[in-house]
Short mmCIF file of C-alpha atoms and ligand atoms in Angstrom, two decimals:
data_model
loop_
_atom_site.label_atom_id
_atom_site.label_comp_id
_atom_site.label_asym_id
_atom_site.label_seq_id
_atom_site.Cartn_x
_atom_site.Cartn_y
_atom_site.Cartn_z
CA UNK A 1 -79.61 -18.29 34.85
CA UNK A 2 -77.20 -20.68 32.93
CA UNK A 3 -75.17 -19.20 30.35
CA UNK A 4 -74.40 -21.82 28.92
CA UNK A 5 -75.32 -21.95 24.71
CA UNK A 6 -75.72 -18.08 24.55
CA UNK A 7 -73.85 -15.65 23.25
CA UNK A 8 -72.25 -13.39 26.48
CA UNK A 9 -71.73 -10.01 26.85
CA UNK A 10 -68.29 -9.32 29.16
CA UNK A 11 -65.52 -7.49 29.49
CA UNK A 12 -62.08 -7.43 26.97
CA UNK A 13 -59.00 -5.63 26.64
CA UNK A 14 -58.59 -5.07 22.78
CA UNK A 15 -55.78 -3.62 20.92
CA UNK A 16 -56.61 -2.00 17.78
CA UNK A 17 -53.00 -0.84 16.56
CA UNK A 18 -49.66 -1.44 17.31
CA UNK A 19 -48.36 1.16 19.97
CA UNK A 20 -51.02 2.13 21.20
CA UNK A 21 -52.99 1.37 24.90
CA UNK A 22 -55.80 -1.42 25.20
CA UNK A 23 -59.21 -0.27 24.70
CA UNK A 24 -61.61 -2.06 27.60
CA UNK A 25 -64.24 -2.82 25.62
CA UNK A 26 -67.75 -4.71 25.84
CA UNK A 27 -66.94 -7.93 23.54
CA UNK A 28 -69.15 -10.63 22.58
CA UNK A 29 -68.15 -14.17 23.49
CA UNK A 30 -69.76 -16.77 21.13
CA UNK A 31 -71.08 -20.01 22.79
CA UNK A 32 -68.15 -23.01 22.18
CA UNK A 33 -68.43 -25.26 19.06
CA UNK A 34 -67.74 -28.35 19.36
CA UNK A 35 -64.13 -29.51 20.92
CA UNK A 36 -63.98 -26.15 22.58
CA UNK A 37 -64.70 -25.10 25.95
CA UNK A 38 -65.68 -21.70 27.21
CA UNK A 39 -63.98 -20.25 30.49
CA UNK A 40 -64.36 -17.30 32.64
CA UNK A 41 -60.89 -15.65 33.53
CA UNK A 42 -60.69 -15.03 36.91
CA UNK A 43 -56.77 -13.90 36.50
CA UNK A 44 -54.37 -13.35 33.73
CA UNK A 45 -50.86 -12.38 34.08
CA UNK A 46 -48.58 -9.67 31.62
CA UNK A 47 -45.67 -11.93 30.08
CA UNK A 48 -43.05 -9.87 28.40
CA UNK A 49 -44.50 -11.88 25.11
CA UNK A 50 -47.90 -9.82 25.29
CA UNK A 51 -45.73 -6.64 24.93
CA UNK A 52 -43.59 -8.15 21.80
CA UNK A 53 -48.03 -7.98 20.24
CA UNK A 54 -48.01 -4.01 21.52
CA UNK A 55 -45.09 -3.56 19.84
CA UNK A 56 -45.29 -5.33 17.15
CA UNK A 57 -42.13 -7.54 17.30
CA UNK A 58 -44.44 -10.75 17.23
CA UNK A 59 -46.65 -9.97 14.22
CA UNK A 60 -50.18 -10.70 14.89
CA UNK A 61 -53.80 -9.73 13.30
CA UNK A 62 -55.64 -6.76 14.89
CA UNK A 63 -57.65 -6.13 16.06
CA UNK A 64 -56.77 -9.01 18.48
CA UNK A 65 -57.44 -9.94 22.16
CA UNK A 66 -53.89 -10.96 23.90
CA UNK A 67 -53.25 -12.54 26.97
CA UNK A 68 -51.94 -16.02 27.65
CA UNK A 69 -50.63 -16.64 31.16
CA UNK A 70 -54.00 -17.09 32.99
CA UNK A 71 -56.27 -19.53 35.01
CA UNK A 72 -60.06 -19.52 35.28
CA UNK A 73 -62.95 -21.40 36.04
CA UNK A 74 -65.39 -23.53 32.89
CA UNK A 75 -68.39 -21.95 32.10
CA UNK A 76 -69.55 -24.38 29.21
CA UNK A 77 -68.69 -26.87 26.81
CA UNK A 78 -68.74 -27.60 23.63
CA UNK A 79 -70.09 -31.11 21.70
CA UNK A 80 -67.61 -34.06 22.22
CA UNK A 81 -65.16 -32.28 25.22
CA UNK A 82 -64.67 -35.09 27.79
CA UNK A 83 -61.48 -33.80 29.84
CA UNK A 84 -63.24 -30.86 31.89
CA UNK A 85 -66.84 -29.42 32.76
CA UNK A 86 -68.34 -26.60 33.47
CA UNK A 87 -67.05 -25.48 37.59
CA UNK A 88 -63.46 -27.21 36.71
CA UNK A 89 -60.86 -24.56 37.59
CA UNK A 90 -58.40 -24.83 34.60
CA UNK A 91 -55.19 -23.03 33.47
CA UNK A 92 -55.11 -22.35 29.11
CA UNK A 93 -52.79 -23.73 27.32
CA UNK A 94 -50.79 -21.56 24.31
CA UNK A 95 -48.43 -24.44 23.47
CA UNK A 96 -51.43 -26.82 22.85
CA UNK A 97 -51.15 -30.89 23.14
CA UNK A 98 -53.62 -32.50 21.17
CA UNK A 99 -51.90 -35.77 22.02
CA UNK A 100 -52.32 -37.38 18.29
CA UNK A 101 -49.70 -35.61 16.21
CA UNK A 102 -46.30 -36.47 15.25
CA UNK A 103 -44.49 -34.22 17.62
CA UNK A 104 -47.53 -35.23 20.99
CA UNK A 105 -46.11 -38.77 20.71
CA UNK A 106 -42.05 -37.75 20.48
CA UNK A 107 -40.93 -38.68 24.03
CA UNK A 108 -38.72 -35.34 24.19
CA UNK A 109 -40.76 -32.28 21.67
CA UNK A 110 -43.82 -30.24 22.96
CA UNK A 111 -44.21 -28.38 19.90
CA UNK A 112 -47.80 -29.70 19.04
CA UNK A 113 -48.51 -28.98 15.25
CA UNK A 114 -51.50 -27.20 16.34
CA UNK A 115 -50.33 -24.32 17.72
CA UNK A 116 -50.62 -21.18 16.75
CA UNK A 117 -46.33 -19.48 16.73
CA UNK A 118 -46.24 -19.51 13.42
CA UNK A 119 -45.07 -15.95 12.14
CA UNK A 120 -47.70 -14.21 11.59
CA UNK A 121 -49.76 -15.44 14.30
CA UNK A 122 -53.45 -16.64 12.43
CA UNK A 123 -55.47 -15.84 14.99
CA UNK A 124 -57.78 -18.20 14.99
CA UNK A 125 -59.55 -21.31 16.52
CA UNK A 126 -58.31 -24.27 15.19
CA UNK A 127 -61.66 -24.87 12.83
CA UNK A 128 -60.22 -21.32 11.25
CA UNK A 129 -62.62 -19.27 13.09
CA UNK A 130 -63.22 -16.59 15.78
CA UNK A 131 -65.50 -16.47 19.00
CA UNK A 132 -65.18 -12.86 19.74
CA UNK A 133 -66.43 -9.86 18.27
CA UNK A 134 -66.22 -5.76 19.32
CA UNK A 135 -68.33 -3.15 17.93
CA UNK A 136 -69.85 -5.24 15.49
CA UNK A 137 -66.17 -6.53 14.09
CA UNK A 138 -64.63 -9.55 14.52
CA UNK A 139 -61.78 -9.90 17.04
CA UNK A 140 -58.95 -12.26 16.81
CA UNK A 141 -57.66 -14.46 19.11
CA UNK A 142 -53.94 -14.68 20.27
CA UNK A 143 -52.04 -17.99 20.70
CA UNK A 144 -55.60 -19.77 21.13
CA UNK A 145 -55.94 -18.32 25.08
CA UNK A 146 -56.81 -14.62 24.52
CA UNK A 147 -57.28 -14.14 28.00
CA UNK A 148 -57.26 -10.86 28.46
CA UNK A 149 -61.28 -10.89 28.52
CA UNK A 150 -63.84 -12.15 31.33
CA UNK A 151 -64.69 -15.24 29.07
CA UNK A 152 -62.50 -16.71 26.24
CA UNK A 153 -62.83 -20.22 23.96
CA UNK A 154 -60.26 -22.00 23.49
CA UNK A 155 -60.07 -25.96 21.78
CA UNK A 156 -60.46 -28.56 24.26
CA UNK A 157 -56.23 -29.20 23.44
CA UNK A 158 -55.35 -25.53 24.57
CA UNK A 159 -57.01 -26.02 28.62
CA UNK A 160 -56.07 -28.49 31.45
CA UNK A 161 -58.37 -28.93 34.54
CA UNK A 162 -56.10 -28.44 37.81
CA UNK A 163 -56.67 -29.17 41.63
CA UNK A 164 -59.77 -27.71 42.65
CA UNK A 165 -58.43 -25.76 45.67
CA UNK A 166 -56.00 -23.86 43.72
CA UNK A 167 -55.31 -19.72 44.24
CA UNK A 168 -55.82 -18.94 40.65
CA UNK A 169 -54.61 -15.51 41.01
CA UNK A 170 -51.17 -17.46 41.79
CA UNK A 171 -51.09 -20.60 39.84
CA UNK A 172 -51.88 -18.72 36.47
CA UNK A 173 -48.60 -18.37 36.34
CA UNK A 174 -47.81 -22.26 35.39
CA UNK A 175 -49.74 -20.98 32.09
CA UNK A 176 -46.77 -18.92 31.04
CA UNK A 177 -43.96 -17.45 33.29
CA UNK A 178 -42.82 -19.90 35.71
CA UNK A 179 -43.37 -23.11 33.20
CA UNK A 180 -41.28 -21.43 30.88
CA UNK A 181 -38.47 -20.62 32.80
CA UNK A 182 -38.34 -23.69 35.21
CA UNK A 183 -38.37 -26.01 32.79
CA UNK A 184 -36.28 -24.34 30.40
CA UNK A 185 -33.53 -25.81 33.25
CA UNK A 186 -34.93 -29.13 34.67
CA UNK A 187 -35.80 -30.00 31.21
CA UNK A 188 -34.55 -28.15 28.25
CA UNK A 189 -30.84 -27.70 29.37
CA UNK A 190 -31.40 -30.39 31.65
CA UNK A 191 -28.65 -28.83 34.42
CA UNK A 192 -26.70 -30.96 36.68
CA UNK A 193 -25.57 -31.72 39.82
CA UNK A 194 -23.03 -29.17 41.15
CA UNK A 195 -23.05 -27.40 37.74
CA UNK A 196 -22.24 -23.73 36.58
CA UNK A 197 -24.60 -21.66 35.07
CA UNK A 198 -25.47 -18.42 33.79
CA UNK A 199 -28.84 -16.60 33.17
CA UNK A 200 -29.10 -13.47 30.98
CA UNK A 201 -32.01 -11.27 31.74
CA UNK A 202 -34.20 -11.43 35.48
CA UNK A 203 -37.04 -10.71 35.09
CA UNK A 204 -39.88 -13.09 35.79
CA UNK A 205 -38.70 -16.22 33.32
CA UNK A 206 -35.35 -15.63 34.31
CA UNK A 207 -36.07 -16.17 38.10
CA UNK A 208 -37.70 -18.97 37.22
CA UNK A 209 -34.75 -20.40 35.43
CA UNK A 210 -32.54 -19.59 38.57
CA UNK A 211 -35.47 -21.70 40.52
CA UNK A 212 -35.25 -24.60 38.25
CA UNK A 213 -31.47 -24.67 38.19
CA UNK A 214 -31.09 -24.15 42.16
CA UNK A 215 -33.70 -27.17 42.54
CA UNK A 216 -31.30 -29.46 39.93
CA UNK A 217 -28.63 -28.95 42.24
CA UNK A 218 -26.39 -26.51 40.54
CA UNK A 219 -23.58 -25.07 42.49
CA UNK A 220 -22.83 -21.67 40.95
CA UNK A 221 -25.80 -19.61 39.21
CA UNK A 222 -24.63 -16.34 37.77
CA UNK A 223 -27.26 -13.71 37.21
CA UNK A 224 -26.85 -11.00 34.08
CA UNK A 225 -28.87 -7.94 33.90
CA UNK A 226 -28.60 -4.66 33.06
CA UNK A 227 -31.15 -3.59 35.99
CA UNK A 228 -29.44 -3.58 39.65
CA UNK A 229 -32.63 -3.23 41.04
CA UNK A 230 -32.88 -7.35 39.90
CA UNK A 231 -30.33 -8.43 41.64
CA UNK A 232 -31.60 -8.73 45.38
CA UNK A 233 -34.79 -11.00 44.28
CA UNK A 234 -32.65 -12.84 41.90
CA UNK A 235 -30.03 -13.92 44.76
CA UNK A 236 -32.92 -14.55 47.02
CA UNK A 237 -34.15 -17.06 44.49
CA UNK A 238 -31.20 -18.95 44.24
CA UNK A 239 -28.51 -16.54 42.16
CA UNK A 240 -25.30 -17.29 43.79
CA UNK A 241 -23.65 -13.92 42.12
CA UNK A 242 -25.38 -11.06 39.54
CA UNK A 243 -23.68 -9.19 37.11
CA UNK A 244 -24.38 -6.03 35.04
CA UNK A 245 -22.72 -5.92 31.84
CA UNK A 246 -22.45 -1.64 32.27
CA UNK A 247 -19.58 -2.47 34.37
CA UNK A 248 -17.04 -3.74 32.72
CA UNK A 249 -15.35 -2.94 29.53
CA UNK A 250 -14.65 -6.14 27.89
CA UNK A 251 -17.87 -8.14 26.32
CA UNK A 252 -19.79 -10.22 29.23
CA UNK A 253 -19.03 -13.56 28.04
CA UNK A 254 -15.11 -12.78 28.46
CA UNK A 255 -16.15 -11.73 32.16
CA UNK A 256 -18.38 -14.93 32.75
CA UNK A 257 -15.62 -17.36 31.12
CA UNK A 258 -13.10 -15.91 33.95
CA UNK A 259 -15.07 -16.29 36.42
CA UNK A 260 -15.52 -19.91 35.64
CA UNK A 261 -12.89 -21.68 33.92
CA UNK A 262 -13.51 -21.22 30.93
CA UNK A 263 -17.06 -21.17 30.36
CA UNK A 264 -19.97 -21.84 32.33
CA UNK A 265 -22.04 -25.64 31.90
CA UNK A 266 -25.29 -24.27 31.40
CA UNK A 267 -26.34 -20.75 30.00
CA UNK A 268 -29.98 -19.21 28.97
CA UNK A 269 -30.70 -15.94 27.39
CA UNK A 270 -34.19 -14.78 29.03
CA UNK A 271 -34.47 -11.55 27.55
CA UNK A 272 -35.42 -11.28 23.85
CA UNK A 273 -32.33 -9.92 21.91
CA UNK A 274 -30.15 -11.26 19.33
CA UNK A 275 -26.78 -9.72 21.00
CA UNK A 276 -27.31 -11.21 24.50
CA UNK A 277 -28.17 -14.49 22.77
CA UNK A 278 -24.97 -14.46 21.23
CA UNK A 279 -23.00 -13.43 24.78
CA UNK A 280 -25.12 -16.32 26.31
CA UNK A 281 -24.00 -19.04 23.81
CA UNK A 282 -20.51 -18.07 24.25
CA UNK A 283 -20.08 -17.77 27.37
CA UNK A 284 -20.84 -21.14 27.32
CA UNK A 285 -17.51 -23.78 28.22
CA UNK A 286 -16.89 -24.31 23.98
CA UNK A 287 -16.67 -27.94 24.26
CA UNK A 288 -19.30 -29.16 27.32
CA UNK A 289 -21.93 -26.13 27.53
CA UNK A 290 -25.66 -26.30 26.98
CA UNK A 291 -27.27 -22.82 25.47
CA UNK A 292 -30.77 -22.30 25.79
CA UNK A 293 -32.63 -19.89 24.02
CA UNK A 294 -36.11 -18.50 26.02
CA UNK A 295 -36.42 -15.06 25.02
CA UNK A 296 -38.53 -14.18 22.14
CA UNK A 297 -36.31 -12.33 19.51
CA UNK A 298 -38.01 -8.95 17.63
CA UNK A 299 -39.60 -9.78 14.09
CA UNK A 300 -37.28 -11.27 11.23
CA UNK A 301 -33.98 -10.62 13.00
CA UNK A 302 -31.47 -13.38 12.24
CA UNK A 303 -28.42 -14.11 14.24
CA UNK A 304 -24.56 -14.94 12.98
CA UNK A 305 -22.01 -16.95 14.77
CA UNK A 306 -19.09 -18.60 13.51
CA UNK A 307 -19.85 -22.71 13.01
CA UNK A 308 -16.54 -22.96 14.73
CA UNK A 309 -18.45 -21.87 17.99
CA UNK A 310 -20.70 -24.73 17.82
CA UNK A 311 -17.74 -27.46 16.25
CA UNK A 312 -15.76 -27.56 19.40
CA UNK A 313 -19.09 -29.68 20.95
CA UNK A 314 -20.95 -26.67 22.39
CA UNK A 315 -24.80 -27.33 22.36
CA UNK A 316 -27.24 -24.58 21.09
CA UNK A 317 -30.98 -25.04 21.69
CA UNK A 318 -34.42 -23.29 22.37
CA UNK A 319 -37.92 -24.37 23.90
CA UNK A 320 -41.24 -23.05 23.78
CA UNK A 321 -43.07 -23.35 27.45
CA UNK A 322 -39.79 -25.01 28.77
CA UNK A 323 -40.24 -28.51 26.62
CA UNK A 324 -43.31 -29.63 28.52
CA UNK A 325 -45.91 -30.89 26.90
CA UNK A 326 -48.47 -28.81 28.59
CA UNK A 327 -51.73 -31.03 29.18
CA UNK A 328 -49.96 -33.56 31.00
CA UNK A 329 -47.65 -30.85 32.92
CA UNK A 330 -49.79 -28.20 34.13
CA UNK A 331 -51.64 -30.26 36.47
CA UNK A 332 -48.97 -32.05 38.16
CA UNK A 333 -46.35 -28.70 38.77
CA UNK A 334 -49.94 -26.79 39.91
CA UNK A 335 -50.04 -30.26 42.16
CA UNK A 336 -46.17 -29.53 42.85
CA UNK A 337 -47.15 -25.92 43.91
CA UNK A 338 -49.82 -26.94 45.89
CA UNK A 339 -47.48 -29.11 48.08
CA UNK A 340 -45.52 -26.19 48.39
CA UNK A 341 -42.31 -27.29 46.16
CA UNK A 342 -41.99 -24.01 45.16
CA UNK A 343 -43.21 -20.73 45.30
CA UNK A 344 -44.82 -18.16 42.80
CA UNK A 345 -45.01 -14.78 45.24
CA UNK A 346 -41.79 -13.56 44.24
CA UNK A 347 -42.37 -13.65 40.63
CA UNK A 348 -45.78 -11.15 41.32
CA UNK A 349 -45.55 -7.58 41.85
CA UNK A 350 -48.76 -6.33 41.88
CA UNK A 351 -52.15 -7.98 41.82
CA UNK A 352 -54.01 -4.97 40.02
CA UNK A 353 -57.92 -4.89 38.80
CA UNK A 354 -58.15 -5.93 35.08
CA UNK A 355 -59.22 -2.38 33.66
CA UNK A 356 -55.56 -1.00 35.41
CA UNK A 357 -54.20 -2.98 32.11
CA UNK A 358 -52.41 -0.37 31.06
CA UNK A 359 -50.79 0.26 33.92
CA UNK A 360 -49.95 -3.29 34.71
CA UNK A 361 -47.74 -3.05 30.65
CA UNK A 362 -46.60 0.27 31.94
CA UNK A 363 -45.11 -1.56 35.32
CA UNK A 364 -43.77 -4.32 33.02
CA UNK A 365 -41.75 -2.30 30.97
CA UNK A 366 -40.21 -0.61 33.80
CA UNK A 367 -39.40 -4.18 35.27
CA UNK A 368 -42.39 -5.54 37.16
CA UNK A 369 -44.82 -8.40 36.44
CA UNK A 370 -48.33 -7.97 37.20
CA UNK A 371 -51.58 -10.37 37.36
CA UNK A 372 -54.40 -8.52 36.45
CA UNK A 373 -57.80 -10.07 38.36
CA UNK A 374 -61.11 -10.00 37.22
CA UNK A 375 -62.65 -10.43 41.03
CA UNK A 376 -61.02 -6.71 42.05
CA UNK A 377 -63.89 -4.40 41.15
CA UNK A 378 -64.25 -0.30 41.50
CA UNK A 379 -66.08 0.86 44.47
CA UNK A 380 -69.47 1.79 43.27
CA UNK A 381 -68.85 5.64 44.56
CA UNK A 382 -65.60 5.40 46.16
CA UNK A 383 -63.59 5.03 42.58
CA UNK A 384 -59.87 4.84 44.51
CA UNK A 385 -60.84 1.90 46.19
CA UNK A 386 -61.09 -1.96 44.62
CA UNK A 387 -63.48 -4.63 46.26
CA UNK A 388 -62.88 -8.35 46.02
CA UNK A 389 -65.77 -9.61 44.02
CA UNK A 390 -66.86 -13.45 44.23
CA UNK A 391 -68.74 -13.18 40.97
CA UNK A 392 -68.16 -10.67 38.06
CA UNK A 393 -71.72 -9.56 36.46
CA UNK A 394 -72.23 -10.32 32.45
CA UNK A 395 -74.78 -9.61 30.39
CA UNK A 396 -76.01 -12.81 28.68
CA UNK A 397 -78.54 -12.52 24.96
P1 LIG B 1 -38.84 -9.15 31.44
O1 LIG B 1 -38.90 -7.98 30.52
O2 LIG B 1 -39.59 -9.10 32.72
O3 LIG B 1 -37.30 -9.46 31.80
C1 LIG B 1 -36.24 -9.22 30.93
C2 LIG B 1 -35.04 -8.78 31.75
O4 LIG B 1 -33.94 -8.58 30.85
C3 LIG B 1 -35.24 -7.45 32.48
O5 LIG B 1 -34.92 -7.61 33.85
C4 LIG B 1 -34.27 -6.49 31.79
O6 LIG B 1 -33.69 -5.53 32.68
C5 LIG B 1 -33.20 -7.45 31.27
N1 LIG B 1 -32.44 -6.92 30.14
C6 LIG B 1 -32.90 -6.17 29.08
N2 LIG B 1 -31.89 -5.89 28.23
C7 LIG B 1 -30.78 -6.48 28.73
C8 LIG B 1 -29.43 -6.55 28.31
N3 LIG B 1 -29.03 -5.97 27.18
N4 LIG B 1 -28.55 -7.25 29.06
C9 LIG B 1 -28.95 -7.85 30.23
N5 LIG B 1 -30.22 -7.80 30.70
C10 LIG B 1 -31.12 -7.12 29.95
O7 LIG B 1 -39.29 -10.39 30.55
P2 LIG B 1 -39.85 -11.84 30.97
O8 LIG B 1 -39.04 -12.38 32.09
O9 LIG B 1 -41.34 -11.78 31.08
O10 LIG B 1 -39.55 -12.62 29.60
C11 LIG B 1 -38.21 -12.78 29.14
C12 LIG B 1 -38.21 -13.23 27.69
O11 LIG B 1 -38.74 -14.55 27.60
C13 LIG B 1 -39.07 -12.37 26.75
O12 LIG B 1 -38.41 -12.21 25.50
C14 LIG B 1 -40.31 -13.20 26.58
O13 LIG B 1 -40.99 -12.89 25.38
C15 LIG B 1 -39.71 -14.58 26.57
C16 LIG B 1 -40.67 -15.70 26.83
N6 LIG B 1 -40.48 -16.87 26.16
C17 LIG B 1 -41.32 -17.93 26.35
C18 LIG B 1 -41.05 -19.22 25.67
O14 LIG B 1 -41.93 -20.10 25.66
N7 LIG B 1 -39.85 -19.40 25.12
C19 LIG B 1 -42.41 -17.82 27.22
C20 LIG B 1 -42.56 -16.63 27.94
C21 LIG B 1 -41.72 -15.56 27.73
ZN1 LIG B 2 -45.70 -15.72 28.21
ZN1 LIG B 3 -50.20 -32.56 18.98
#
């Protein structure tokens, strides 16, 4: 029976408050208006950015359904949406590209005015309104994805329709994690040939930083973490030398500037805080390095450096979703990954069922990322063990 036009009945992971665990919850999923398409998840991963909603440190509406990194399959379609159909598999988009605004047609920016990083997240479709609603309330949506549920809208500018044969439990990734971080190197800082660089913080952007700046040829990649435990994957990946700054005395960026002449060419802070972004810029060489900012700072924190730091010709920048504009990207590094130019299986941990959520945030915060499938399902009587589905059952009204 199609689905298609009804209002379905599935499966969500809702926070209600700050702090506190997801709630799997029955959630209806209104049919897409027009411009919008309607997909089943199939897998969603746990970005470090779906925490900063748990703990509050990106302020968003609640009760809200997060998620963002994920890759599904179309259900249905709204009026008017020409670039996918209902089977397509497709990867959402959170940095949108609705390929008409100002920022769409700058050669460089992937910023697209519609998105939704404003601070406080609204929440919202882009017609200002929501699709989902839990125990009779309305749910809001986070960063236009919400993907932690079985079916989610999104506009027809937040989805792109990759290859067909794709693993989607592996190339949901490209929706968050690995885009990020990659391109936050082969395109943000754009590093060179035989360059120097540092990253600060390894988990699973940072590794993909170290793969984008090991693919651009750089000679020297210096890996910063507080977590030994990082360090083997990290060097496997490309890191050419890791670092903990618990073990040494004097600040990291004095360390870092020995250890290469004065500063390194290229540096990226991939963990969130205003202190490391600060060691990252200036560890930087203070008249040739590149800075890039990828980690998402907490709330209204600002930062303070002396304009001297950035007078001597150092450059400071930042980039959502490593600078691509994500329409046009997605397909072609999902493409990339499908003729094997790189490799996701390092950045997963675990592949868990989507009602472990909670365990899957608990791993993250204790340094592993998780992708959470919807096609692992309980045994019926044997509740230790987890079946691969090929189709997850909704109710449809
Ligand atoms: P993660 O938590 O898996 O990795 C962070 C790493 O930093 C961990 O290995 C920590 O041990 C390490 N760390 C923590 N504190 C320190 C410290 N003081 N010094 C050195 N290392 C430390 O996160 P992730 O890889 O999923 O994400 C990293 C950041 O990137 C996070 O802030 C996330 O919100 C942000 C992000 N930004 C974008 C974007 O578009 N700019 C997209 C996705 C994620
Ligand atoms: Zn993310
Ligand atoms: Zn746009």
């Amino acid at each position: 029976m199609s689905t298609a036009g009804k209002v379905i009945k599935c499966k969500a992971a809702v926070l209600w408050d700050i702090k506190k665990p997801f709630s799997i919850e029955e959630v209806e999923v209104a049919p897409p208006k027009a411009h919008e398409v309607r997909i089943k998840i199939v897998a969603t991963g746990i970005c470090r950015s779906d925490d900063h909603v748990v703990q509050g440190t990106l302020p968003t509406p609640l009760p809200v359904i997060a998620g963002h990194e994920a890759a599904g399959i179309v259900e249905s379609i709204g009026e008017g949406v020409t670039t996918v159909k209902p089977g397509d598999k497709v990867i959402p988009l959170f940095t949108p590209q609705c390929g008409k605004c100002r920022i769409c047609k700058h050669p460089e920016s992937n910023l697209c005015v519609k998105n939704d990083l404003q601070s406080p997240l609204q929440g919202t479709l882009q017609d200002g309104s929501r699709r989902f609603t839990c125990r009779g309330k309305p749910v809001y949506h986070f960063l236009g994805t919400s993907t932690f549920s079985q079916y989610t809208v999104v506009d027809e500018f937040s989805v792109a329709k990759i290859d067909a044969a794709s693993p989607l439990e592996k190339v949901c990734l490209i929706g968050c994690g690995f885009t990020t971080g990659y391109g936050s190197a082969v395109k943000v800082a754009k590093v060179t040939q035989g360059s120097t660089c540092a990253v600060f913080g390894l988990g699973g952007v940072g590794l993909s930083v170290i793969m984008g700046c090991k693919v651009a040829g750089a000679a020297r990649i210096i890996g910063v973490d507080i977590n030994r435990d990082k360090f083997a994957k990290a060097k496997e990946m490309g890191a050419t030398e890791c670092i903990s700054p618990q073990d040494y005395t004097k600040p990291i960026e004095e360390v870092i500037k020995e250890m290469s002449d004065g500063g390194v060419d290229f540096s990226f802070e991939v963990i969130g805080r205003l202190d490391t972004m600060v060691s990252a810029l200036l560890c930087s060489h203070d008249s040739c390095g590149v800075s890039v900012i990828v980690g998402v700072p907490p709330g209204s924190e600002q930062l303070s450096v002396h304009p001297f730091e950035l007078l001597t010709g150092r450059t400071w920048k930042g980039a959502i979703f490593g600078g691509y504009k994500s329409k046009d990207s997605v397909p072609k590094l999902v493409a990339d990954f499908m003729n094997k130019k790189f490799s996701l299986d390092p950045l997963i941990s675990n592949v868990l069922p989507f009602e472990k959520i909670n365990e899957g945030f608990d791993l993250l915060r204790s340094g592993k990322r998780s992708v959470l499938s919807f096609f692992l399902c309980m045994h019926p009587y044997h509740p230790n063990i987890w079946e691969r589905l090929d189709a997850v059952p909704v109710t449809v009204f």
